[in-house]
PDB file of C-alpha atoms in Angstrom:
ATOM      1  CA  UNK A   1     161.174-102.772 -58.474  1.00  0.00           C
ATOM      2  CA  UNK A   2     164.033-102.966 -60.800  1.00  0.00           C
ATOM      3  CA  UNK A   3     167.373-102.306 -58.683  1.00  0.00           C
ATOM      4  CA  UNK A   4     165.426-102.036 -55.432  1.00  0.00           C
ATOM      5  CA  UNK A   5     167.023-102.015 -51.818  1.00  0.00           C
ATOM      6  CA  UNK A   6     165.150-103.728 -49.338  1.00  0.00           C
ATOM      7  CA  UNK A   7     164.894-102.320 -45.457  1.00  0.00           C
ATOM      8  CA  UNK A   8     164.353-105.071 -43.087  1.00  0.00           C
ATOM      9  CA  UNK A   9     162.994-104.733 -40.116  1.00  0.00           C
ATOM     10  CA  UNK A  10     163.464-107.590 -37.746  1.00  0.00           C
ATOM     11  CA  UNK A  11     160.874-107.869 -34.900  1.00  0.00           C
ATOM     12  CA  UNK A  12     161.372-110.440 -32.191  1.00  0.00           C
ATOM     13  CA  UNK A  13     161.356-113.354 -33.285  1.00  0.00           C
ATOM     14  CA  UNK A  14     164.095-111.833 -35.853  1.00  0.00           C
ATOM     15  CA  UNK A  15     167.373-110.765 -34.208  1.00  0.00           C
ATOM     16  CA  UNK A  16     170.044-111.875 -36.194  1.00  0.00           C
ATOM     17  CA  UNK A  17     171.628-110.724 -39.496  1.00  0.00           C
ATOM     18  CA  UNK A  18     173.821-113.662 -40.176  1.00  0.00           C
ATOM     19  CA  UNK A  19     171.693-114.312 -43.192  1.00  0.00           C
ATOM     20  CA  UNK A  20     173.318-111.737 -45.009  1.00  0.00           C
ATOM     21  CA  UNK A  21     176.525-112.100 -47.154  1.00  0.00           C
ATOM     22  CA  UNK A  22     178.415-109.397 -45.843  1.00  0.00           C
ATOM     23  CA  UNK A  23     177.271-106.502 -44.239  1.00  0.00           C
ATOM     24  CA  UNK A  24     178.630-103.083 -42.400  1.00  0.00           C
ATOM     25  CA  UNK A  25     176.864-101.044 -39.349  1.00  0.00           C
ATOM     26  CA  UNK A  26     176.056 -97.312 -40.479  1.00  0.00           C
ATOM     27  CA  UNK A  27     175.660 -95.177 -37.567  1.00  0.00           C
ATOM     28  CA  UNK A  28     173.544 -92.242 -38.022  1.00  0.00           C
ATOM     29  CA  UNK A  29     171.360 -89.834 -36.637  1.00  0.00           C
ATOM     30  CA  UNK A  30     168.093 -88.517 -38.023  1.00  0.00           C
ATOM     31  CA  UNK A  31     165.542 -85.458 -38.196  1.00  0.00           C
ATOM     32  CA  UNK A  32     163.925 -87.389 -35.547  1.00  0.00           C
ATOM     33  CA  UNK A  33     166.637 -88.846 -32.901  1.00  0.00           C
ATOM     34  CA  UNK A  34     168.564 -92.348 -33.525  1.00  0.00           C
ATOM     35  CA  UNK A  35     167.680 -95.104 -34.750  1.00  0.00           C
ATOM     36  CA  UNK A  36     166.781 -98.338 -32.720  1.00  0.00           C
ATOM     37  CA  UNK A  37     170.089 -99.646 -33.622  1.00  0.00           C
ATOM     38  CA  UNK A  38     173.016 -98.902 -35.930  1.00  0.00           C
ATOM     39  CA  UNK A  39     171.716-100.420 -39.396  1.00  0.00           C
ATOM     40  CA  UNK A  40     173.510-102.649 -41.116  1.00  0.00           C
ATOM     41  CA  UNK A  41     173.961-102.572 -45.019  1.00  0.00           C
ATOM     42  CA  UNK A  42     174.794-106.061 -46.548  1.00  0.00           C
ATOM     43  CA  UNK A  43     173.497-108.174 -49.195  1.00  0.00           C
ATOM     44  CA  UNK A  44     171.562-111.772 -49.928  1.00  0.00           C
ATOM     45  CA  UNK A  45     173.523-112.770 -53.223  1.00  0.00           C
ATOM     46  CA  UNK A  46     172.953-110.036 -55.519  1.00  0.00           C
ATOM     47  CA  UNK A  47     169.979-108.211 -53.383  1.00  0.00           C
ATOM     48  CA  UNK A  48     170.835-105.174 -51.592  1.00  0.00           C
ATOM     49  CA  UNK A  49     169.819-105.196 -47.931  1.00  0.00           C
ATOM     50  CA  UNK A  50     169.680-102.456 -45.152  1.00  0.00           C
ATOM     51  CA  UNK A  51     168.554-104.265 -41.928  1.00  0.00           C
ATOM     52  CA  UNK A  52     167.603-102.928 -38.901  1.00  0.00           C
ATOM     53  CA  UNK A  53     166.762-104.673 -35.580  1.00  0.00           C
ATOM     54  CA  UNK A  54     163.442-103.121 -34.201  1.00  0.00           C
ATOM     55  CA  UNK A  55     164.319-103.706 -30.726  1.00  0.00           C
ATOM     56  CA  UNK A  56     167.940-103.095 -30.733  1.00  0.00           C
ATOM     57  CA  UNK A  57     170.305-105.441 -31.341  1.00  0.00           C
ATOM     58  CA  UNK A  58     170.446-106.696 -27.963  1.00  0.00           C
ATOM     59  CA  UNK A  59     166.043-106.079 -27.905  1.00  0.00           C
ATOM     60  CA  UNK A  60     166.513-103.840 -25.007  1.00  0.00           C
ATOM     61  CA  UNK A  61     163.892-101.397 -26.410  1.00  0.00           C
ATOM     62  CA  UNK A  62     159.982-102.112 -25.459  1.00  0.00           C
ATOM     63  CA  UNK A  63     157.415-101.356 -27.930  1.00  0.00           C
ATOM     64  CA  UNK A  64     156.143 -98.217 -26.328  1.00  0.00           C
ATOM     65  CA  UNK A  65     159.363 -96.672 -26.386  1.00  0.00           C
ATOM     66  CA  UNK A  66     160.610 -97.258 -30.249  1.00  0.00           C
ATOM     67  CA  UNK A  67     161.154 -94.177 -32.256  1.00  0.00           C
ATOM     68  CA  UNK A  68     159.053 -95.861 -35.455  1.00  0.00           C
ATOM     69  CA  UNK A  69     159.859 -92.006 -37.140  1.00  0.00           C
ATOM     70  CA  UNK A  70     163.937 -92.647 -36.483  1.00  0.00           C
ATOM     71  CA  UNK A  71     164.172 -96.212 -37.760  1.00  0.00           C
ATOM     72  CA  UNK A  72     162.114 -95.748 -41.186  1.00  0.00           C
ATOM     73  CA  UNK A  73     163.911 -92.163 -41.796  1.00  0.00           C
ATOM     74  CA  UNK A  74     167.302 -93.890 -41.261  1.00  0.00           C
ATOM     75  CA  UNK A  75     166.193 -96.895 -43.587  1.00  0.00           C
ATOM     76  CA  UNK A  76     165.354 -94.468 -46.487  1.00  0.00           C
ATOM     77  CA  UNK A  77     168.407 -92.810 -45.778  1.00  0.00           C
ATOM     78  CA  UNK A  78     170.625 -95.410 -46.489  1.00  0.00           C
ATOM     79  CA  UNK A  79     168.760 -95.991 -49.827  1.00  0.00           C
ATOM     80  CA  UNK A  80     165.824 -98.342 -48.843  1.00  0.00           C
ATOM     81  CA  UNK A  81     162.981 -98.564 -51.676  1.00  0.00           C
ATOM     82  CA  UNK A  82     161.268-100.846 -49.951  1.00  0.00           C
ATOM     83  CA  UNK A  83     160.561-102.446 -47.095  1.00  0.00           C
ATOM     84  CA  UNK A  84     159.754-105.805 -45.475  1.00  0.00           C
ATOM     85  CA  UNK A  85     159.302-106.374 -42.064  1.00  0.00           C
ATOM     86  CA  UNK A  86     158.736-109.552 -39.431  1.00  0.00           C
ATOM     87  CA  UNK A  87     156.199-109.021 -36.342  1.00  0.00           C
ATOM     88  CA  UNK A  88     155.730-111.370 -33.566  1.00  0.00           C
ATOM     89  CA  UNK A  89     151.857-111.803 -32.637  1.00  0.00           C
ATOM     90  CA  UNK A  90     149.127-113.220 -30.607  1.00  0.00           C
ATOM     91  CA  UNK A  91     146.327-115.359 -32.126  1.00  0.00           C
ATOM     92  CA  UNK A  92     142.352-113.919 -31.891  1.00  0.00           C
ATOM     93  CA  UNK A  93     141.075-117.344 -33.778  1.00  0.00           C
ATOM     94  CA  UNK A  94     141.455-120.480 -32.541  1.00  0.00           C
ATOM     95  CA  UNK A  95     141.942-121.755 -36.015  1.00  0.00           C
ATOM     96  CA  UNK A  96     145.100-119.661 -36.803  1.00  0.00           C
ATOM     97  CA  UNK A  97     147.398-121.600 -34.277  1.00  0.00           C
ATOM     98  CA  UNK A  98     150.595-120.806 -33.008  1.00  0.00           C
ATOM     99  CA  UNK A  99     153.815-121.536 -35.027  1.00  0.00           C
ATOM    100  CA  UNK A 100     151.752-120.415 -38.281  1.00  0.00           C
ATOM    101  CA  UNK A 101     152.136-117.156 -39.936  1.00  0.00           C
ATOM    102  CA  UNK A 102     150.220-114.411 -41.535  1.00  0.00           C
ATOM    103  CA  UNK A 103     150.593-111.754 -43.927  1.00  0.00           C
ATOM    104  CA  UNK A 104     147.980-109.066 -42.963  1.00  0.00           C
ATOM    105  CA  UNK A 105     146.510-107.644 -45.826  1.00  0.00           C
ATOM    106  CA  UNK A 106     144.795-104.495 -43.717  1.00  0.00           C
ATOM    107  CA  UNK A 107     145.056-103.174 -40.028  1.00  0.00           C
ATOM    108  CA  UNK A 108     143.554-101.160 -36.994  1.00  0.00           C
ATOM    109  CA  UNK A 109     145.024 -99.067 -35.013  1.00  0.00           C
ATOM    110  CA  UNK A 110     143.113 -96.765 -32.255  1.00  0.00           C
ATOM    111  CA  UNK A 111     145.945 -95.589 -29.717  1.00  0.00           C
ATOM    112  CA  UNK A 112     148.473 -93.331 -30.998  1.00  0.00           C
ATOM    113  CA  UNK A 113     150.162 -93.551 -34.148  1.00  0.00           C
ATOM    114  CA  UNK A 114     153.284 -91.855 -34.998  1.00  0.00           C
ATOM    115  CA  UNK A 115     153.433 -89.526 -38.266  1.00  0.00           C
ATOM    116  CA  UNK A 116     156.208 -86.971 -39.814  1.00  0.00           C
ATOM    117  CA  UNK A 117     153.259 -84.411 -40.516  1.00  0.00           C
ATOM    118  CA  UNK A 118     153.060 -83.436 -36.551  1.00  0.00           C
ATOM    119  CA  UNK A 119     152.870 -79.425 -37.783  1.00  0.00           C
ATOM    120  CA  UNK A 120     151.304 -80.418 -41.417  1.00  0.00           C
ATOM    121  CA  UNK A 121     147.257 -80.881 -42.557  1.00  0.00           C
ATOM    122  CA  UNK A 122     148.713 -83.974 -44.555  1.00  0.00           C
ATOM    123  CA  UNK A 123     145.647 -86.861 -44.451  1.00  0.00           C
ATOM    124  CA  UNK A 124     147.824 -90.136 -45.633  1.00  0.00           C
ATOM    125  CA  UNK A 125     146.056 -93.177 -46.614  1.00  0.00           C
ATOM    126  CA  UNK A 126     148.155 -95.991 -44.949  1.00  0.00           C
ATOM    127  CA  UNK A 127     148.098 -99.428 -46.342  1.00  0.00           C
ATOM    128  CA  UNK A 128     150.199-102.646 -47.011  1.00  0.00           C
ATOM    129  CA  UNK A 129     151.502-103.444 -50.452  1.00  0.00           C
ATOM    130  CA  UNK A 130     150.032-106.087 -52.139  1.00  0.00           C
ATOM    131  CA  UNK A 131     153.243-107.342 -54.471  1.00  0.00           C
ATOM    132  CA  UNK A 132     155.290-107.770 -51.422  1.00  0.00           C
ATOM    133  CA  UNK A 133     152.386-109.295 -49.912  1.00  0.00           C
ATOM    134  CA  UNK A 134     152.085-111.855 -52.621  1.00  0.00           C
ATOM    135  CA  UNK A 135     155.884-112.549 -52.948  1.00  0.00           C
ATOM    136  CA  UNK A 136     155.920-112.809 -48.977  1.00  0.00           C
ATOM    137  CA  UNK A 137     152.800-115.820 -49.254  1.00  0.00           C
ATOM    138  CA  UNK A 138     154.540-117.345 -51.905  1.00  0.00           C
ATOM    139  CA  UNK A 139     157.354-117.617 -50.264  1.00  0.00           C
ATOM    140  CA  UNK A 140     155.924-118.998 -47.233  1.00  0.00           C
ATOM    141  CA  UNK A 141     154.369-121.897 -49.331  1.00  0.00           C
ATOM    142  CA  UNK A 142     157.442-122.764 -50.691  1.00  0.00           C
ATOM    143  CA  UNK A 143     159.133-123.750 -47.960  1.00  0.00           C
ATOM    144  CA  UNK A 144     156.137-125.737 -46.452  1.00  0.00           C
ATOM    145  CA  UNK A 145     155.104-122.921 -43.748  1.00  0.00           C
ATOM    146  CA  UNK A 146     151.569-122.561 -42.739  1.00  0.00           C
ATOM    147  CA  UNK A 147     150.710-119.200 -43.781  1.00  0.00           C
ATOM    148  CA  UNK A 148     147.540-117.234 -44.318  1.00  0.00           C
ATOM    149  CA  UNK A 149     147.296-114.892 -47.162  1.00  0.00           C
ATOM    150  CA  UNK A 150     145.066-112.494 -45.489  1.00  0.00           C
ATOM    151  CA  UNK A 151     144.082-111.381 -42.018  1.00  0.00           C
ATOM    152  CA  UNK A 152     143.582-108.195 -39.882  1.00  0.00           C
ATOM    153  CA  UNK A 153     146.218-106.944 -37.673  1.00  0.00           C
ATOM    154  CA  UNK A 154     145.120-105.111 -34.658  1.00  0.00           C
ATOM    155  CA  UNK A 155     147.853-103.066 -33.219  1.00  0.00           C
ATOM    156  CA  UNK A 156     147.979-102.200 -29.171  1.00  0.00           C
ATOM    157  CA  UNK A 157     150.595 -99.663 -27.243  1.00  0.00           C
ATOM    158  CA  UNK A 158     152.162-102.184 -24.767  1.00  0.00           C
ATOM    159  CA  UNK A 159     153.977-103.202 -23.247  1.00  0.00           C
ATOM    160  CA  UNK A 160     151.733-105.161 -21.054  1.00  0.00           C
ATOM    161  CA  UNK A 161     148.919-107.789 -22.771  1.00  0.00           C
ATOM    162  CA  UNK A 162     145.663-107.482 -23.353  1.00  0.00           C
ATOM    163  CA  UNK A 163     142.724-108.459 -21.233  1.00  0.00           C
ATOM    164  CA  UNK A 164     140.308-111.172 -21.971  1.00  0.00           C
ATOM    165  CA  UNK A 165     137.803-108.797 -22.327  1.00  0.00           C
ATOM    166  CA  UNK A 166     139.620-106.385 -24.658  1.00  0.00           C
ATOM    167  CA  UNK A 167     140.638-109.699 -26.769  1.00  0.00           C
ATOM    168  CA  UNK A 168     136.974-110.578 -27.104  1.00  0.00           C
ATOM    169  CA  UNK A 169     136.659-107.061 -28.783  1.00  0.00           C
ATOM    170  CA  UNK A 170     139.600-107.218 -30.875  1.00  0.00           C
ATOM    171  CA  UNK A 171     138.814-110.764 -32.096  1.00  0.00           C
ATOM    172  CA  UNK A 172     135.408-108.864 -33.359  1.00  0.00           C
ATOM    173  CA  UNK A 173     137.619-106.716 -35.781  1.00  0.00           C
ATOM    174  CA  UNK A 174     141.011-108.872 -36.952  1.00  0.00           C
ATOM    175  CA  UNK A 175     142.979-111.731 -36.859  1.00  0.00           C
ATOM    176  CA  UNK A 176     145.988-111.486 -35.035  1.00  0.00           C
ATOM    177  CA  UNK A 177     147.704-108.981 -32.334  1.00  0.00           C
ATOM    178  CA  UNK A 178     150.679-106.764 -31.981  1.00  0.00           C
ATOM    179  CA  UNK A 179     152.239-103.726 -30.770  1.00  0.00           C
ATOM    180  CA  UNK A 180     154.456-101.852 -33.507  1.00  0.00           C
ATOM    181  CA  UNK A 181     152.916-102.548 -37.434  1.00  0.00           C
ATOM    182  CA  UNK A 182     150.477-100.457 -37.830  1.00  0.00           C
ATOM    183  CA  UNK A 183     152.880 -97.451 -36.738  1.00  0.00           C
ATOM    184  CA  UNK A 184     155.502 -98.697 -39.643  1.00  0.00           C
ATOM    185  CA  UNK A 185     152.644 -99.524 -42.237  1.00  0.00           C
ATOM    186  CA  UNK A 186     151.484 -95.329 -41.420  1.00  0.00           C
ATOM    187  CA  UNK A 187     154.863 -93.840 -41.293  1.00  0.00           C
ATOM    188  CA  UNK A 188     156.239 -96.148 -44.731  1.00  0.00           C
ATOM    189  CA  UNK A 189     152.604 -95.180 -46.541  1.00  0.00           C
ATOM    190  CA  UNK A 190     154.055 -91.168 -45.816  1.00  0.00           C
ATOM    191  CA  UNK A 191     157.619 -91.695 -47.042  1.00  0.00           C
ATOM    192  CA  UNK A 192     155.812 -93.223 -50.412  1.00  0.00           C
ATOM    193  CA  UNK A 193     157.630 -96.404 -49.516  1.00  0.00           C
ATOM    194  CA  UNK A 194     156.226-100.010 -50.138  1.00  0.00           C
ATOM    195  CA  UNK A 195     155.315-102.130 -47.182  1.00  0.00           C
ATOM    196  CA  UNK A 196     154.508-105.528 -46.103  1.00  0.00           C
ATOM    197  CA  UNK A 197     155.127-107.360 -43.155  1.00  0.00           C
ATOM    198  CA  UNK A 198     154.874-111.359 -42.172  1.00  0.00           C
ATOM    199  CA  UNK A 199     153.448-112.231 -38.634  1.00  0.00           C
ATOM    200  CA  UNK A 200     154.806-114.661 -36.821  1.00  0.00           C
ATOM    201  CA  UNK A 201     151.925-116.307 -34.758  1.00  0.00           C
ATOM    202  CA  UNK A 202     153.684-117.394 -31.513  1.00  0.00           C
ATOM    203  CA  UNK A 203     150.426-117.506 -28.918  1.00  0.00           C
ATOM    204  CA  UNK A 204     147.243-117.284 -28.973  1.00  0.00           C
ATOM    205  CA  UNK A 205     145.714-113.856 -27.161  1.00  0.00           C
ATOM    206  CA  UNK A 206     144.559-114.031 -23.270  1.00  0.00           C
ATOM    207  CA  UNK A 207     141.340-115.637 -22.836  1.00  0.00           C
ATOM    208  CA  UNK A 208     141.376-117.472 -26.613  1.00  0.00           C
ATOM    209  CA  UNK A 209     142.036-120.661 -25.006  1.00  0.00           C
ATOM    210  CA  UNK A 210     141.870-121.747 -21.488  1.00  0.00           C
ATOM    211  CA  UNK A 211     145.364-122.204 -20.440  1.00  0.00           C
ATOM    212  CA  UNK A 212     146.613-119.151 -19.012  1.00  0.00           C
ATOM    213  CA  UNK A 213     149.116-116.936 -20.902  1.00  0.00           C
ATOM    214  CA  UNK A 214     152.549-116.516 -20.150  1.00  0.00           C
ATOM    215  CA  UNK A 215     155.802-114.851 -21.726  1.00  0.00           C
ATOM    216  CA  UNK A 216     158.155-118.067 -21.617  1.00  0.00           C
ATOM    217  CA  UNK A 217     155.445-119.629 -23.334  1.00  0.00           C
ATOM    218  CA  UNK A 218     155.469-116.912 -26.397  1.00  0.00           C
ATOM    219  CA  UNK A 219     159.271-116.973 -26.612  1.00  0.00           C
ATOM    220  CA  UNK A 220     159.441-120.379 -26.888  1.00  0.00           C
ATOM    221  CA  UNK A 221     157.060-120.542 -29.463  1.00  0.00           C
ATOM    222  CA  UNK A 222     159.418-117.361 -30.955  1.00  0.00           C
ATOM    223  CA  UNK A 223     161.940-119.321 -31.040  1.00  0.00           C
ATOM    224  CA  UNK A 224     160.697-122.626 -32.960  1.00  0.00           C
ATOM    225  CA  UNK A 225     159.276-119.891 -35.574  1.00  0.00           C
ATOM    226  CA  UNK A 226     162.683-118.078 -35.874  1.00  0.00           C
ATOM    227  CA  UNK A 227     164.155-120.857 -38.729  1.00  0.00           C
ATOM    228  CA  UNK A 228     160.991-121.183 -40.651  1.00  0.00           C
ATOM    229  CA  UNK A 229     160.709-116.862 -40.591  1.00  0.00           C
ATOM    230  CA  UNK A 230     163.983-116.700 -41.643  1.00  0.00           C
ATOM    231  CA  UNK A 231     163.701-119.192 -44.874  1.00  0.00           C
ATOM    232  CA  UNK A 232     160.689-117.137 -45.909  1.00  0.00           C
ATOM    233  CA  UNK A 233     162.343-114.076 -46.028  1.00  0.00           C
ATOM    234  CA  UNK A 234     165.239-115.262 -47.728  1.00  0.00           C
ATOM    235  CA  UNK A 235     162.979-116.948 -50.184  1.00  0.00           C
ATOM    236  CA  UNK A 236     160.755-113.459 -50.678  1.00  0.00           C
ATOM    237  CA  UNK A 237     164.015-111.553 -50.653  1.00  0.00           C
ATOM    238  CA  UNK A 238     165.174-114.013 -53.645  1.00  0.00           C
ATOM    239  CA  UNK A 239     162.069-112.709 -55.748  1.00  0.00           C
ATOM    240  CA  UNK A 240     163.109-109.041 -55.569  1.00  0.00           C
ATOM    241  CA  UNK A 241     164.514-108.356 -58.731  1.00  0.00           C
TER     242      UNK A 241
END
């Protein structure tokens, strides 16, 4: 990974870029429409960043309408050789408890996922790599975080929740719950770029527990996760030689 340039991908529970050193918006447009947000191209002391905010940088964008294909095109563009990326989910287990954090090692997907081989017979074998992975747990440790080392993300379309009933299927398969990794893991695996992602675990899924589910509840929890998310990536970003 000698020399590499990391792409960032902030989910929700990631919105700033104050983090970096310095940093300047590149505005671009790609094969495949614009990106979610103009880029910006910075660095954390001598590691060279591109980060983009999945949502926009004012998250105005719901997961069922991101253009996955535009932001990881626009990341490689601007020289990304890897990339790392943050994910807010639900918990399926009771014992993985909100304000903890994962770093899936595998993932399901059944609804649509995007690809850049729409007119291609090009069979891709998605996956999440496992030296980011590692330098992503280690990280966590070190600054005192609860995080697992495996688990199972199970990606949905959104942007509404999931029903007790569909949770008590999921939590037959994985771990934890989102809407928008699996698309980044497929699409990164096809540009032949490295991929890893740490989940933020800010609720536990409808029907895991008996009080009922609501949004203020997961964006508080968002935002007591935001500092510790934030140290772990600047602590993985640290090992990237």
């Amino acid at each position: 990974m000698a020399g590499s340039v990391v792409g960032l991908i902030g989910g929700s529970g990631l919105r700033g870029t104050s983090f970096l050193a310095t940093g300047d918006a590149r505005d671009l447009d790609t094969p495949y429409g614009r990106p979610s947000q103009a880029p910006v191209v910075g660095r954390l002391g001598d590691t060279r960043i591109v980060f983009l905010a999945r949502h926009g940088a004012d998250h105005r964008i719901p997961p069922h309408r991101l253009n996955h294909r535009a932001n990881l095109w626009a990341l490689r563009e601007l020289g990304a050789t890897l990339l790392l990326a943050t994910a807010s989910t639900g918990s399926l287990k009771k014992a993985i408890r909100p304000g903890s954090f994962v770093v899936p090692h595998d993932f399901v997907a059944f609804w649509d996922i995007p690809t850049y081989h729409d007119d291609d017979v090009v069979h891709a074998t998605p996956g999440l790599d496992p030296h980011l992975r590692d330098m992503l747990v280690s990280a966590g440790k070190d600054t005192g975080a609860s995080v697992r080392s495996r688990g199972v993300y199970v990606q949905t379309s959104g942007p509404r929740l999931e029903t007790p009933a569909e949770i008590r299927h999921f939590a037959s398969l994985g771990d934890v719950v989102g809407m928008t990794m699996a698309s980044e893991a497929t699409l990164a695996s096809e540009l032949g770029l490295p991929y890893a992602a740490v989940c933020s675990v800010d609720n536990y899924c409808n029907g895991i527990v008996e009080r009922p589910l609501t949004f203020d509840q997961i964006r508080a929890t968002q935002e007591r996760n935001m500092d510790a998310l934030r140290r772990i990536l600047e602590k993985t970003l640290e090992r990237i030689p």
